[in-house]
JSON list of N, CA and C in Angstrom, two decimals:
[
{"chain": "A", "resi": 3, "resn": "MET", "atom": "N", "xyz": [39.00, 2.97, -26.38]},
{"chain": "A", "resi": 3, "resn": "MET", "atom": "CA", "xyz": [40.43, 2.73, -26.92]},
{"chain": "A", "resi": 3, "resn": "MET", "atom": "C", "xyz": [40.15, 2.06, -28.52]},
{"chain": "A", "resi": 4, "resn": "THR", "atom": "N", "xyz": [40.19, 0.66, -28.34]},
{"chain": "A", "resi": 4, "resn": "THR", "atom": "CA", "xyz": [39.91, 0.06, -29.23]},
{"chain": "A", "resi": 4, "resn": "THR", "atom": "C", "xyz": [38.56, -0.62, -29.82]},
{"chain": "A", "resi": 5, "resn": "ALA", "atom": "N", "xyz": [37.55, 0.08, -29.43]},
{"chain": "A", "resi": 5, "resn": "ALA", "atom": "CA", "xyz": [36.48, -0.88, -29.53]},
{"chain": "A", "resi": 5, "resn": "ALA", "atom": "C", "xyz": [35.63, -1.03, -30.88]},
{"chain": "A", "resi": 6, "resn": "ALA", "atom": "N", "xyz": [36.54, -0.06, -31.90]},
{"chain": "A", "resi": 6, "resn": "ALA", "atom": "CA", "xyz": [35.99, -0.62, -33.35]},
{"chain": "A", "resi": 6, "resn": "ALA", "atom": "C", "xyz": [36.43, -1.78, -33.61]},
{"chain": "A", "resi": 7, "resn": "HIS", "atom": "N", "xyz": [37.38, -2.41, -33.27]},
{"chain": "A", "resi": 7, "resn": "HIS", "atom": "CA", "xyz": [37.68, -3.66, -33.57]},
{"chain": "A", "resi": 7, "resn": "HIS", "atom": "C", "xyz": [36.61, -4.56, -33.22]},
{"chain": "A", "resi": 8, "resn": "THR", "atom": "N", "xyz": [35.93, -4.64, -32.13]},
{"chain": "A", "resi": 8, "resn": "THR", "atom": "CA", "xyz": [34.89, -5.43, -31.56]},
{"chain": "A", "resi": 8, "resn": "THR", "atom": "C", "xyz": [33.47, -4.88, -31.78]},
{"chain": "A", "resi": 9, "resn": "GLY", "atom": "N", "xyz": [33.51, -3.67, -32.38]},
{"chain": "A", "resi": 9, "resn": "GLY", "atom": "CA", "xyz": [32.32, -2.81, -32.57]},
{"chain": "A", "resi": 9, "resn": "GLY", "atom": "C", "xyz": [31.72, -2.09, -31.13]},
{"chain": "A", "resi": 10, "resn": "GLY", "atom": "N", "xyz": [32.49, -2.23, -30.13]},
{"chain": "A", "resi": 10, "resn": "GLY", "atom": "CA", "xyz": [31.83, -1.96, -28.60]},
{"chain": "A", "resi": 10, "resn": "GLY", "atom": "C", "xyz": [32.37, -2.58, -27.71]},
{"chain": "A", "resi": 11, "resn": "CYS", "atom": "N", "xyz": [33.00, -3.74, -27.87]},
{"chain": "A", "resi": 11, "resn": "CYS", "atom": "CA", "xyz": [33.05, -4.85, -26.80]},
{"chain": "A", "resi": 11, "resn": "CYS", "atom": "C", "xyz": [34.60, -4.25, -26.20]},
{"chain": "A", "resi": 12, "resn": "ARG", "atom": "N", "xyz": [34.80, -3.31, -25.58]},
{"chain": "A", "resi": 12, "resn": "ARG", "atom": "CA", "xyz": [36.05, -2.83, -24.77]},
{"chain": "A", "resi": 12, "resn": "ARG", "atom": "C", "xyz": [36.84, -3.68, -24.25]},
{"chain": "A", "resi": 13, "resn": "CYS", "atom": "N", "xyz": [35.96, -4.69, -23.20]},
{"chain": "A", "resi": 13, "resn": "CYS", "atom": "CA", "xyz": [36.62, -5.79, -22.51]},
{"chain": "A", "resi": 13, "resn": "CYS", "atom": "C", "xyz": [36.94, -6.82, -23.39]},
{"chain": "A", "resi": 14, "resn": "GLY", "atom": "N", "xyz": [36.31, -7.09, -24.71]},
{"chain": "A", "resi": 14, "resn": "GLY", "atom": "CA", "xyz": [36.88, -7.77, -25.59]},
{"chain": "A", "resi": 14, "resn": "GLY", "atom": "C", "xyz": [38.34, -7.15, -26.43]},
{"chain": "A", "resi": 15, "resn": "ALA", "atom": "N", "xyz": [38.20, -5.90, -26.62]},
{"chain": "A", "resi": 15, "resn": "ALA", "atom": "CA", "xyz": [39.18, -5.14, -27.67]},
{"chain": "A", "resi": 15, "resn": "ALA", "atom": "C", "xyz": [40.41, -5.55, -26.95]},
{"chain": "A", "resi": 16, "resn": "VAL", "atom": "N", "xyz": [40.43, -5.35, -25.52]},
{"chain": "A", "resi": 16, "resn": "VAL", "atom": "CA", "xyz": [41.55, -5.88, -24.73]},
{"chain": "A", "resi": 16, "resn": "VAL", "atom": "C", "xyz": [42.39, -7.06, -25.06]},
{"chain": "A", "resi": 17, "resn": "ARG", "atom": "N", "xyz": [41.43, -8.19, -25.12]},
{"chain": "A", "resi": 17, "resn": "ARG", "atom": "CA", "xyz": [41.82, -9.34, -25.01]},
{"chain": "A", "resi": 17, "resn": "ARG", "atom": "C", "xyz": [42.31, -9.83, -26.52]},
{"chain": "A", "resi": 18, "resn": "PHE", "atom": "N", "xyz": [41.58, -8.78, -27.34]},
{"chain": "A", "resi": 18, "resn": "PHE", "atom": "CA", "xyz": [41.87, -9.09, -28.97]},
{"chain": "A", "resi": 18, "resn": "PHE", "atom": "C", "xyz": [43.31, -8.99, -29.26]},
{"chain": "A", "resi": 19, "resn": "GLU", "atom": "N", "xyz": [43.71, -7.48, -28.73]},
{"chain": "A", "resi": 19, "resn": "GLU", "atom": "CA", "xyz": [44.98, -6.88, -28.93]},
{"chain": "A", "resi": 19, "resn": "GLU", "atom": "C", "xyz": [45.77, -8.10, -28.17]},
{"chain": "A", "resi": 20, "resn": "ALA", "atom": "N", "xyz": [45.76, -8.38, -26.98]},
{"chain": "A", "resi": 20, "resn": "ALA", "atom": "CA", "xyz": [46.55, -9.36, -26.19]},
{"chain": "A", "resi": 20, "resn": "ALA", "atom": "C", "xyz": [46.99, -10.33, -26.89]},
{"chain": "A", "resi": 21, "resn": "SER", "atom": "N", "xyz": [45.64, -11.22, -27.30]},
{"chain": "A", "resi": 21, "resn": "SER", "atom": "CA", "xyz": [45.85, -12.68, -27.65]},
{"chain": "A", "resi": 21, "resn": "SER", "atom": "C", "xyz": [45.94, -12.62, -29.30]},
{"chain": "A", "resi": 22, "resn": "ALA", "atom": "N", "xyz": [45.25, -11.45, -29.99]},
{"chain": "A", "resi": 22, "resn": "ALA", "atom": "CA", "xyz": [45.15, -11.32, -31.18]},
{"chain": "A", "resi": 22, "resn": "ALA", "atom": "C", "xyz": [44.48, -12.38, -31.64]},
{"chain": "A", "resi": 23, "resn": "GLU", "atom": "N", "xyz": [43.20, -12.85, -31.14]},
{"chain": "A", "resi": 23, "resn": "GLU", "atom": "CA", "xyz": [42.38, -13.83, -31.32]},
{"chain": "A", "resi": 23, "resn": "GLU", "atom": "C", "xyz": [40.69, -13.39, -31.47]},
{"chain": "A", "resi": 24, "resn": "PRO", "atom": "N", "xyz": [40.38, -13.00, -33.22]},
{"chain": "A", "resi": 24, "resn": "PRO", "atom": "CA", "xyz": [39.02, -12.24, -33.24]},
{"chain": "A", "resi": 24, "resn": "PRO", "atom": "C", "xyz": [38.02, -13.22, -33.17]},
{"chain": "A", "resi": 25, "resn": "HIS", "atom": "N", "xyz": [37.41, -13.38, -31.57]},
{"chain": "A", "resi": 25, "resn": "HIS", "atom": "CA", "xyz": [36.81, -14.32, -31.61]},
{"chain": "A", "resi": 25, "resn": "HIS", "atom": "C", "xyz": [35.38, -13.41, -31.04]},
{"chain": "A", "resi": 26, "resn": "HIS", "atom": "N", "xyz": [35.51, -12.10, -30.91]},
{"chain": "A", "resi": 26, "resn": "HIS", "atom": "CA", "xyz": [34.37, -11.08, -30.70]},
{"chain": "A", "resi": 26, "resn": "HIS", "atom": "C", "xyz": [33.75, -10.48, -31.84]},
{"chain": "A", "resi": 27, "resn": "ILE", "atom": "N", "xyz": [34.60, -10.76, -33.01]},
{"chain": "A", "resi": 27, "resn": "ILE", "atom": "CA", "xyz": [34.37, -10.02, -34.25]},
{"chain": "A", "resi": 27, "resn": "ILE", "atom": "C", "xyz": [33.26, -10.73, -35.09]}
]
């Protein structure tokens, strides 16, 4: 889905879009 945001962390990408907090980037 949006693995490009975290670089591969799909579980983190979901929370990234939901919370909009780049803590995995």
